[in-house]
């Protein structure tokens, strides 16, 4: 499966005119991480707020489904973009939770994707001094951190 994903990724990047080194890692449970590294095209691959990296991830998933008939979870990463974003998100979550405790007021966090909201919910689930909930309707859905 790793070779098949690598070949599909090469095809997609070639169509986009991008040259990158590709590493595919089997994470188990039908999940694969596709690591892309390039010196000149990093910003292009990531895009504004990660839009391009998410689009690449979606298209690769659809291409793989078309070839295999099965859905696999693909996580596309450029450099250490995903790790940096996760750290920033955890930092934002902790700051907002601390502010909620300090002010005793709910703290909304806007402009998060569904995956980012889920990551904040999961990260703060271990804290016994705050609760989290999502409010509103897409595309204006947002997360609220409340003191207990």
Coordinates of C-alpha atoms in Angstrom, one line a residue:
X1 CA 0.0 0.0 0.0
X2 CA 2.9 2.4 0.8
X3 CA 4.2 2.2 -2.8
X4 CA 0.8 2.7 -4.2
X5 CA 0.2 5.8 -2.1
X6 CA 3.7 7.1 -3.1
X7 CA 3.0 6.6 -6.8
X8 CA -0.4 8.4 -6.6
X9 CA 1.3 11.3 -4.7
X10 CA 4.0 11.6 -7.3
X11 CA 1.4 11.7 -10.1
X12 CA -0.6 14.4 -8.3
X13 CA 2.5 16.6 -7.5
X14 CA 3.7 16.1 -11.1
X15 CA 0.4 17.4 -12.4
X16 CA 0.8 20.4 -10.1
X17 CA 4.4 21.0 -11.4
X18 CA 5.9 20.4 -7.9
X19 CA 8.9 18.3 -7.1
X20 CA 9.1 16.9 -3.5
X21 CA 10.5 14.0 -1.6
X22 CA 7.8 11.6 -0.5
X23 CA 7.8 9.3 2.4
X24 CA 4.8 7.1 3.3
X25 CA 4.5 5.8 6.8
X26 CA 1.9 3.0 7.8
X27 CA 0.4 4.1 11.1
X28 CA -1.8 1.1 11.4
X29 CA -5.6 0.8 11.3
X30 CA -5.8 1.8 7.6
X31 CA -4.1 5.1 8.3
X32 CA -1.1 6.4 6.4
X33 CA 1.0 9.5 6.8
X34 CA 2.4 11.1 3.6
X35 CA 5.4 13.3 4.4
X36 CA 6.4 15.7 1.7
X37 CA 9.6 17.7 1.8
X38 CA 10.7 20.3 -0.6
X39 CA 13.0 23.3 -0.4
X40 CA 11.2 25.7 -2.7
X41 CA 7.6 24.7 -2.6
X42 CA 6.8 24.4 1.1
X43 CA 4.5 27.5 1.2
X44 CA 2.7 26.5 -1.9
X45 CA 2.1 23.0 -0.6
X46 CA 0.7 24.2 2.7
X47 CA -1.3 27.2 1.3
X48 CA -3.2 29.8 3.2
X49 CA -4.2 28.4 6.6
X50 CA -3.4 24.9 5.4
X51 CA -6.0 24.9 2.6
X52 CA -3.6 23.3 0.0
X53 CA -2.3 20.6 2.3
X54 CA -5.9 19.7 3.2
X55 CA -6.9 19.7 -0.5
X56 CA -4.0 17.4 -1.4
X57 CA -5.0 15.1 1.5
X58 CA -8.6 15.0 0.2
X59 CA -7.7 14.4 -3.5
X60 CA -5.1 11.7 -2.6
X61 CA -7.8 9.9 -0.5
X62 CA -10.2 10.0 -3.4
X63 CA -7.6 8.8 -5.9
X64 CA -6.7 5.9 -3.5
X65 CA -10.4 5.0 -3.1
X66 CA -10.7 5.0 -6.9
X67 CA -7.8 2.5 -7.2
X68 CA -8.5 0.2 -4.3
X69 CA -12.2 0.5 -3.8
X70 CA -11.5 1.1 0.0
X71 CA -11.3 4.2 2.1
X72 CA -8.0 4.8 3.9
X73 CA -7.2 7.6 6.2
X74 CA -4.4 9.7 4.8
X75 CA -2.6 12.4 6.7
X76 CA -0.5 14.7 4.5
X77 CA 2.3 16.6 6.2
X78 CA 4.7 19.1 4.8
X79 CA 7.9 19.5 6.9
X80 CA 6.6 19.6 10.4
X81 CA 3.5 21.8 9.6
X82 CA 1.0 19.6 11.4
X83 CA 3.1 19.3 14.5
X84 CA 3.6 23.1 14.7
X85 CA -0.1 23.7 14.2
X86 CA -1.0 21.2 16.9
X87 CA 1.3 22.9 19.4
X88 CA -0.1 26.3 18.5
X89 CA -3.6 25.0 19.0
X90 CA -2.8 23.4 22.4
X91 CA -1.3 26.7 23.5
X92 CA -4.4 28.6 22.4
X93 CA -6.6 26.1 24.2
X94 CA -4.6 26.4 27.4
X95 CA -4.5 30.2 27.3
X96 CA -8.3 30.4 26.7
X97 CA -9.0 27.8 29.4
X98 CA -6.8 29.8 31.9
X99 CA -8.6 33.0 30.9
X100 CA -12.0 31.3 31.4
X101 CA -11.0 30.3 34.9
X102 CA -9.5 33.7 35.7
X103 CA -12.4 35.8 34.4
X104 CA -15.1 33.2 35.2
X105 CA -16.5 34.0 31.7
X106 CA -16.9 31.6 28.7
X107 CA -14.2 32.0 26.2
X108 CA -15.2 31.5 22.5
X109 CA -12.6 30.5 19.9
X110 CA -13.6 31.3 16.3
X111 CA -12.3 30.2 12.9
X112 CA -11.4 26.7 13.8
X113 CA -12.0 23.7 11.5
X114 CA -14.0 20.8 12.7
X115 CA -10.8 18.9 13.2
X116 CA -9.2 21.7 15.2
X117 CA -12.3 22.0 17.4
X118 CA -12.1 18.3 18.1
X119 CA -8.4 18.6 18.9
X120 CA -9.2 21.3 21.5
X121 CA -12.0 19.3 23.0
X122 CA -9.7 16.2 23.3
X123 CA -6.8 18.3 24.7
X124 CA -8.9 20.0 27.4
X125 CA -10.9 16.8 28.3
X126 CA -8.4 16.0 31.0
X127 CA -8.8 19.3 32.8
X128 CA -11.4 19.2 35.6
X129 CA -11.7 23.0 35.8
X130 CA -13.2 23.7 32.4
X131 CA -15.7 22.3 29.9
X132 CA -15.8 22.7 26.2
X133 CA -18.7 22.8 23.7
X134 CA -19.2 23.7 20.0
X135 CA -21.9 26.2 19.2
X136 CA -23.4 27.7 16.1
X137 CA -23.9 26.2 12.6
X138 CA -21.3 25.7 9.9
X139 CA -19.6 27.7 8.6
X140 CA -19.8 29.9 11.6
X141 CA -19.5 27.1 14.1
X142 CA -17.2 27.9 17.0
X143 CA -15.8 26.4 20.3
X144 CA -16.6 27.7 23.8
X145 CA -14.5 27.0 26.8
X146 CA -16.4 27.4 30.1
X147 CA -15.2 27.4 33.7
X148 CA -16.7 24.6 35.8

